[in-house]
Amino acid sequence: MPWFIPILIFFARVCDVSLGTVRTILMITGHRALAVVLGIAEVTIWILAVGGVMKYLSYPLAVVAYAGGFGAGVLIGMLIEEKLALGYRMVRVVSRVADVDVSGLLRSEGYRVTRVEGSGMMGPVEIAFTVIRRKQLSHVRKLMKEHAPEAFLSVERVEAAQNGHAVATDSRFGKSLLGRMVVRK
């Protein structure tokens, strides 16, 4: 077996598993066209990797490269997905401190917020709901940590959002042909 075959197998697996992770997220977030394109690339690379490991199955290094590429691909796929931060999140903030206007604070940052007065175990609470782009989540968390550190935050994935300036349907991929293909109207 040539020395470079395990390296090729390893990197092929890294690529196909990373693409698979990103493809899955794109499917979940409604970017169908791009998910199809990535699926085609993913399977093509996977076939080549499997073919390489099958041809050199009697060489343990080829099998280790295949398995190691899978593990590294999972990690790299997760890192890519984290950087893309696609989709929407619903943030629910529950605060029992009367001095902090959580809804007003979020509104001052440009988020659309629904405020509900509630009753908690320790008395009255403010409950603020907002739907944001996932890439804005770290900003909201930081804002709450600075201004309302005692507040309880819960975050949920949102299937779709419409009619809100904070969650406009513009594509992360811009106005390119690819961008127009992946935006769900």
Coordinates of N, CA and C in Angstrom, one line a residue, residues 26-184:
L26 N -28.6 22.1 7.6 CA -29.2 22.8 6.6 C -30.6 22.3 6.3
M27 N -30.7 21.0 6.3 CA -32.1 20.3 6.1 C -33.0 20.8 7.2
I28 N -32.5 20.8 8.5 CA -33.4 21.1 9.6 C -33.8 22.6 9.5
T29 N -32.9 23.5 9.0 CA -33.2 24.9 9.0 C -33.9 25.3 7.7
G30 N -34.2 24.4 6.8 CA -35.0 24.7 5.6 C -34.2 25.1 4.4
H31 N -32.9 24.9 4.4 CA -32.0 25.3 3.3 C -31.9 24.1 2.3
R32 N -33.0 23.7 1.7 CA -33.1 22.5 1.0 C -32.1 22.4 -0.2
A33 N -32.0 23.4 -1.0 CA -31.2 23.3 -2.2 C -29.7 23.1 -1.9
L34 N -29.2 23.8 -0.9 CA -27.8 23.7 -0.5 C -27.6 22.3 0.2
A35 N -28.6 21.8 0.9 CA -28.5 20.5 1.5 C -28.4 19.4 0.5
V36 N -29.1 19.6 -0.6 CA -29.0 18.6 -1.7 C -27.6 18.6 -2.4
V37 N -27.1 19.8 -2.6 CA -25.7 19.9 -3.2 C -24.7 19.3 -2.3
L38 N -24.8 19.6 -1.0 CA -23.8 19.0 0.0 C -24.0 17.5 0.1
G39 N -25.2 17.0 0.0 CA -25.5 15.6 0.0 C -24.8 14.8 -1.1
I40 N -24.8 15.4 -2.3 CA -24.2 14.8 -3.5 C -22.7 14.8 -3.3
A41 N -22.1 15.9 -2.8 CA -20.7 15.9 -2.6 C -20.3 14.9 -1.4
E42 N -21.1 14.9 -0.4 CA -20.8 14.0 0.7 C -20.8 12.5 0.3
V43 N -21.8 12.1 -0.4 CA -21.8 10.7 -0.9 C -20.7 10.4 -1.8
T44 N -20.4 11.3 -2.7 CA -19.3 11.1 -3.7 C -18.0 10.8 -2.9
I45 N -17.7 11.7 -1.9 CA -16.5 11.5 -1.1 C -16.5 10.2 -0.3
W46 N -17.7 9.9 0.2 CA -17.8 8.7 1.0 C -17.5 7.5 0.2
I47 N -18.1 7.4 -1.0 CA -17.8 6.3 -1.9 C -16.3 6.1 -2.1
L48 N -15.6 7.2 -2.4 CA -14.2 7.1 -2.6 C -13.5 6.6 -1.4
A49 N -13.9 7.1 -0.2 CA -13.2 6.7 1.1 C -13.5 5.2 1.3
V50 N -14.7 4.8 1.2 CA -15.0 3.4 1.4 C -14.3 2.5 0.4
G51 N -14.2 2.9 -0.9 CA -13.5 2.2 -1.9 C -12.0 2.0 -1.5
G52 N -11.4 3.1 -1.0 CA -10.0 3.1 -0.6 C -9.8 2.1 0.6
V53 N -10.7 2.2 1.6 CA -10.5 1.3 2.7 C -10.8 -0.2 2.4
M54 N -11.7 -0.4 1.5 CA -12.0 -1.8 1.1 C -10.9 -2.4 0.3
K55 N -10.3 -1.6 -0.6 CA -9.1 -2.0 -1.4 C -8.0 -2.4 -0.5
Y56 N -7.8 -1.7 0.6 CA -6.7 -1.9 1.5 C -7.1 -2.4 2.9
L57 N -8.2 -3.2 2.9 CA -8.8 -3.7 4.2 C -7.8 -4.5 5.0
S58 N -6.9 -5.2 4.3 CA -5.9 -6.0 5.1 C -4.8 -5.2 5.7
Y59 N -4.8 -3.9 5.5 CA -3.8 -3.0 6.1 C -4.5 -2.3 7.3
P60 N -4.1 -2.6 8.5 CA -4.7 -1.9 9.7 C -4.7 -0.4 9.7
L61 N -3.6 0.2 9.1 CA -3.5 1.6 9.0 C -4.6 2.2 8.2
A62 N -5.1 1.6 7.2 CA -6.2 2.1 6.4 C -7.5 2.1 7.2
V63 N -7.7 1.1 8.0 CA -8.9 1.0 8.8 C -8.8 2.1 9.9
V64 N -7.7 2.2 10.5 CA -7.5 3.3 11.5 C -7.7 4.6 10.9
A65 N -7.2 4.9 9.8 CA -7.4 6.2 9.1 C -8.9 6.4 8.8
Y66 N -9.6 5.4 8.4 CA -11.0 5.5 8.1 C -11.8 5.9 9.4
A67 N -11.5 5.2 10.5 CA -12.2 5.4 11.8 C -11.8 6.8 12.4
G68 N -10.5 7.1 12.3 CA -10.0 8.4 12.8 C -10.6 9.5 12.0
G69 N -10.7 9.4 10.7 CA -11.3 10.4 9.9 C -12.8 10.7 10.3
F70 N -13.5 9.6 10.6 CA -14.9 9.8 11.1 C -14.9 10.6 12.3
G71 N -14.1 10.2 13.3 CA -14.1 11.0 14.6 C -13.7 12.4 14.4
A72 N -12.7 12.7 13.6 CA -12.3 14.1 13.4 C -13.3 14.8 12.6
G73 N -14.0 14.1 11.7 CA -15.0 14.8 10.9 C -16.2 15.2 11.7
V74 N -16.6 14.4 12.7 CA -17.6 14.8 13.6 C -17.3 16.1 14.3
L75 N -16.0 16.1 14.9 CA -15.6 17.3 15.6 C -15.6 18.5 14.7
I76 N -15.0 18.4 13.5 CA -14.9 19.5 12.6 C -16.3 20.0 12.1
G77 N -17.2 19.0 11.8 CA -18.5 19.3 11.4 C -19.2 20.1 12.5
M78 N -19.0 19.8 13.8 CA -19.7 20.5 14.9 C -19.1 21.9 14.9
L79 N -17.8 22.1 14.7 CA -17.2 23.4 14.7 C -17.7 24.3 13.6
I80 N -17.8 23.7 12.4 CA -18.4 24.5 11.3 C -19.8 24.9 11.6
E81 N -20.6 24.0 12.1 CA -22.0 24.2 12.4 C -22.1 25.3 13.4
E82 N -21.3 25.3 14.4 CA -21.3 26.4 15.4 C -21.0 27.7 14.8
K83 N -20.0 27.8 13.9 CA -19.7 29.1 13.3 C -20.8 29.6 12.3
L84 N -21.5 28.7 11.6 CA -22.6 29.1 10.8 C -23.7 29.6 11.6
A85 N -24.0 29.0 12.7 CA -25.1 29.4 13.6 C -26.4 29.7 12.8
L86 N -26.9 28.7 12.1 CA -28.1 28.9 11.3 C -29.3 28.7 12.1
G87 N -30.4 29.3 11.7 CA -31.7 29.1 12.3 C -32.0 30.1 13.3
Y88 N -33.2 29.9 14.0 CA -33.7 30.8 15.0 C -33.8 30.2 16.3
R89 N -33.9 31.0 17.4 CA -34.0 30.5 18.7 C -35.1 31.4 19.4
M90 N -35.9 30.8 20.2 CA -36.8 31.6 21.1 C -36.1 31.6 22.5
V91 N -36.0 32.8 23.0 CA -35.4 33.0 24.3 C -36.5 33.5 25.2
R92 N -36.5 32.8 26.3 CA -37.5 33.1 27.4 C -36.7 33.6 28.6
V93 N -36.9 34.8 29.1 CA -36.2 35.3 30.2 C -37.2 35.5 31.3
V94 N -36.9 34.9 32.5 CA -37.8 35.1 33.7 C -37.0 35.8 34.7
S95 N -37.4 37.0 35.1 CA -36.7 37.8 36.1 C -37.7 38.2 37.2
R96 N -37.2 38.0 38.5 CA -38.0 38.4 39.6 C -37.5 39.7 40.2
V97 N -36.5 40.4 39.6 CA -36.0 41.6 40.2 C -36.8 42.8 39.5
A98 N -37.5 43.5 40.3 CA -38.4 44.6 39.8 C -37.6 45.8 39.2
D99 N -36.3 45.9 39.7 CA -35.5 47.1 39.3 C -35.0 46.9 37.8
V100 N -35.0 45.7 37.3 CA -34.5 45.5 36.0 C -35.7 45.2 35.0
D101 N -35.8 46.1 34.0 CA -36.8 45.9 32.9 C -36.2 45.1 31.8
V102 N -36.3 43.8 31.9 CA -35.7 42.9 30.9 C -36.2 43.2 29.5
S103 N -37.5 43.3 29.4 CA -38.2 43.6 28.1 C -37.7 44.9 27.5
G104 N -37.6 46.0 28.3 CA -37.1 47.3 27.9 C -35.7 47.2 27.4
L105 N -34.9 46.4 28.2 CA -33.5 46.3 27.8 C -33.3 45.6 26.4
L106 N -34.1 44.5 26.2 CA -34.0 43.8 25.0 C -34.5 44.7 23.8
R107 N -35.6 45.4 24.1 CA -36.1 46.3 23.1 C -35.1 47.4 22.7
S108 N -34.4 47.9 23.7 CA -33.4 49.0 23.4 C -32.3 48.5 22.5
E109 N -32.1 47.1 22.5 CA -31.1 46.5 21.6 C -31.7 46.1 20.3
G110 N -32.9 46.4 20.0 CA -33.5 46.2 18.7 C -34.3 44.9 18.6
Y111 N -34.5 44.2 19.7 CA -35.2 42.9 19.6 C -36.7 43.2 19.9
R112 N -37.6 42.4 19.2 CA -39.0 42.5 19.4 C -39.3 41.5 20.6
V113 N -40.0 42.0 21.6 CA -40.2 41.3 22.8 C -41.6 41.3 23.2
T114 N -42.1 40.2 23.7 CA -43.4 40.1 24.3 C -43.2 39.9 25.8
R115 N -43.9 40.8 26.6 CA -43.7 40.8 28.0 C -45.0 40.2 28.7
V116 N -44.8 39.3 29.6 CA -45.9 38.8 30.4 C -45.6 38.9 31.9
E117 N -46.5 39.4 32.6 CA -46.4 39.4 34.1 C -46.8 38.0 34.6
G118 N -46.0 37.5 35.5 CA -46.3 36.2 36.1 C -46.1 36.2 37.6
S119 N -46.3 35.0 38.1 CA -46.2 34.8 39.5 C -45.3 33.6 39.8
G120 N -44.2 33.8 40.4 CA -43.3 32.7 40.7 C -43.4 32.3 42.1
M121 N -42.5 31.4 42.5 CA -42.5 30.8 43.9 C -42.2 32.0 44.9
M122 N -41.4 32.9 44.5 CA -41.0 34.0 45.4 C -41.8 35.3 45.2
G123 N -42.8 35.3 44.3 CA -43.6 36.5 44.1 C -43.7 36.8 42.6
P124 N -43.9 38.1 42.3 CA -44.1 38.5 40.9 C -42.8 38.4 40.1
V125 N -43.0 38.0 38.8 CA -41.9 37.9 37.8 C -42.3 38.5 36.5
E126 N -41.3 38.9 35.8 CA -41.4 39.4 34.4 C -40.9 38.3 33.5
I127 N -41.7 37.9 32.5 CA -41.4 36.9 31.5 C -41.3 37.6 30.2
A128 N -40.1 37.6 29.6 CA -39.9 38.2 28.3 C -39.6 37.1 27.3
F129 N -40.3 37.2 26.1 CA -40.1 36.2 25.0 C -39.6 37.0 23.8
T130 N -38.6 36.4 23.2 CA -38.1 37.0 21.9 C -37.6 35.9 21.0
V131 N -37.8 36.1 19.7 CA -37.3 35.2 18.7 C -36.2 35.9 18.0
I132 N -35.0 35.2 18.0 CA -33.8 35.8 17.4 C -33.1 34.9 16.5
R133 N -32.2 35.4 15.7 CA -31.3 34.5 14.9 C -30.4 33.9 15.9
R134 N -30.0 32.7 15.6 CA -29.1 31.9 16.5 C -27.8 32.6 16.7
K135 N -27.3 33.3 15.7 CA -26.0 34.0 15.8 C -26.1 35.2 16.8
Q136 N -27.3 35.6 17.2 CA -27.5 36.7 18.1 C -27.6 36.2 19.6
L137 N -27.6 34.9 19.7 CA -27.8 34.3 21.1 C -26.7 34.7 22.0
S138 N -25.5 34.7 21.6 CA -24.4 35.0 22.5 C -24.6 36.5 23.0
H139 N -25.0 37.4 22.1 CA -25.2 38.8 22.5 C -26.3 38.9 23.6
V140 N -27.4 38.2 23.4 CA -28.5 38.2 24.4 C -28.1 37.6 25.7
R141 N -27.3 36.5 25.7 CA -26.8 35.9 26.9 C -25.9 36.9 27.6
K142 N -25.0 37.6 26.9 CA -24.1 38.5 27.5 C -24.9 39.7 28.1
L143 N -25.9 40.2 27.4 CA -26.7 41.3 27.9 C -27.4 40.9 29.2
M144 N -27.9 39.7 29.2 CA -28.6 39.3 30.5 C -27.6 39.1 31.6
K145 N -26.5 38.5 31.3 CA -25.4 38.3 32.3 C -25.0 39.7 32.9
E146 N -24.9 40.7 32.1 CA -24.5 42.0 32.6 C -25.5 42.7 33.3
H147 N -26.8 42.7 32.9 CA -27.9 43.5 33.4 C -28.9 42.8 34.3
A148 N -29.0 41.5 34.1 CA -29.9 40.7 34.9 C -29.3 39.3 35.2
P149 N -28.2 39.3 36.0 CA -27.5 38.0 36.2 C -28.4 37.0 36.9
E150 N -29.4 37.4 37.7 CA -30.2 36.5 38.4 C -31.3 35.9 37.5
A151 N -31.5 36.4 36.3 CA -32.6 36.0 35.5 C -32.4 34.5 35.0
F152 N -33.5 33.9 34.8 CA -33.5 32.5 34.3 C -33.7 32.6 32.8
L153 N -32.9 32.0 32.0 CA -33.0 32.0 30.6 C -33.3 30.5 30.1
S154 N -34.2 30.4 29.2 CA -34.3 29.1 28.5 C -34.3 29.4 27.0
V155 N -33.8 28.5 26.2 CA -33.6 28.7 24.8 C -34.1 27.5 24.1
E156 N -35.0 27.7 23.0 CA -35.5 26.6 22.3 C -35.3 26.9 20.8
R157 N -35.1 25.9 20.0 CA -35.0 26.0 18.6 C -36.4 26.3 18.0
V158 N -36.4 27.2 17.0 CA -37.7 27.6 16.4 C -37.7 27.1 15.0
E159 N -38.8 26.5 14.6 CA -38.9 25.9 13.2 C -38.8 27.0 12.2
A160 N -39.7 28.1 12.3 CA -39.7 29.1 11.4 C -40.2 30.4 12.1
A161 N -39.8 31.5 11.5 CA -40.3 32.8 12.1 C -40.6 33.8 10.9
Q162 N -41.6 34.6 11.1 CA -41.9 35.6 10.1 C -42.4 36.8 10.7
N163 N -42.5 37.9 9.9 CA -43.1 39.2 10.3 C -42.4 39.8 11.5
G164 N -41.1 39.7 11.5 CA -40.3 40.4 12.6 C -39.0 40.9 12.0
H165 N -38.7 42.1 12.3 CA -37.5 42.7 11.8 C -36.2 42.0 12.3
A166 N -36.2 41.5 13.5 CA -35.1 40.8 14.0 C -34.8 39.4 13.4
V167 N -35.8 38.9 12.7 CA -35.7 37.6 12.1 C -36.1 37.6 10.7
A168 N -35.7 38.6 10.0 CA -36.0 38.8 8.6 C -35.5 37.6 7.8
T169 N -36.1 37.4 6.6 CA -35.8 36.1 5.9 C -34.6 36.3 4.9
D170 N -33.8 37.3 5.1 CA -32.7 37.4 4.2 C -31.7 36.2 4.4
S171 N -31.0 35.8 3.4 CA -30.1 34.7 3.5 C -28.8 35.0 4.0
R172 N -28.2 34.1 4.8 CA -26.9 34.2 5.3 C -25.9 34.2 4.2
F173 N -26.3 33.7 3.0 CA -25.4 33.5 1.9 C -25.5 34.7 0.9
G174 N -26.2 35.7 1.3 CA -26.2 36.9 0.5 C -27.1 36.9 -0.7
K175 N -26.9 37.8 -1.7 CA -27.7 37.9 -2.8 C -27.2 37.1 -4.0
S176 N -26.3 36.2 -3.8 CA -25.8 35.4 -4.9 C -26.8 34.4 -5.3
L177 N -26.6 33.7 -6.4 CA -27.5 32.6 -6.9 C -27.7 31.6 -5.8
L178 N -26.6 31.2 -5.2 CA -26.7 30.2 -4.1 C -27.6 30.8 -3.0
G179 N -27.4 32.1 -2.6 CA -28.2 32.7 -1.6 C -29.7 32.7 -1.9
R180 N -30.0 32.9 -3.2 CA -31.4 32.9 -3.6 C -32.0 31.5 -3.6
M181 N -31.1 30.5 -3.9 CA -31.6 29.1 -3.9 C -31.9 28.6 -2.5
V182 N -31.2 29.0 -1.5 CA -31.3 28.4 -0.2 C -32.4 29.1 0.7
V183 N -32.8 30.3 0.3 CA -33.8 31.0 1.2 C -35.2 30.4 0.9
R184 N -35.9 30.0 1.9 CA -37.2 29.6 1.8 C -38.2 30.7 1.9

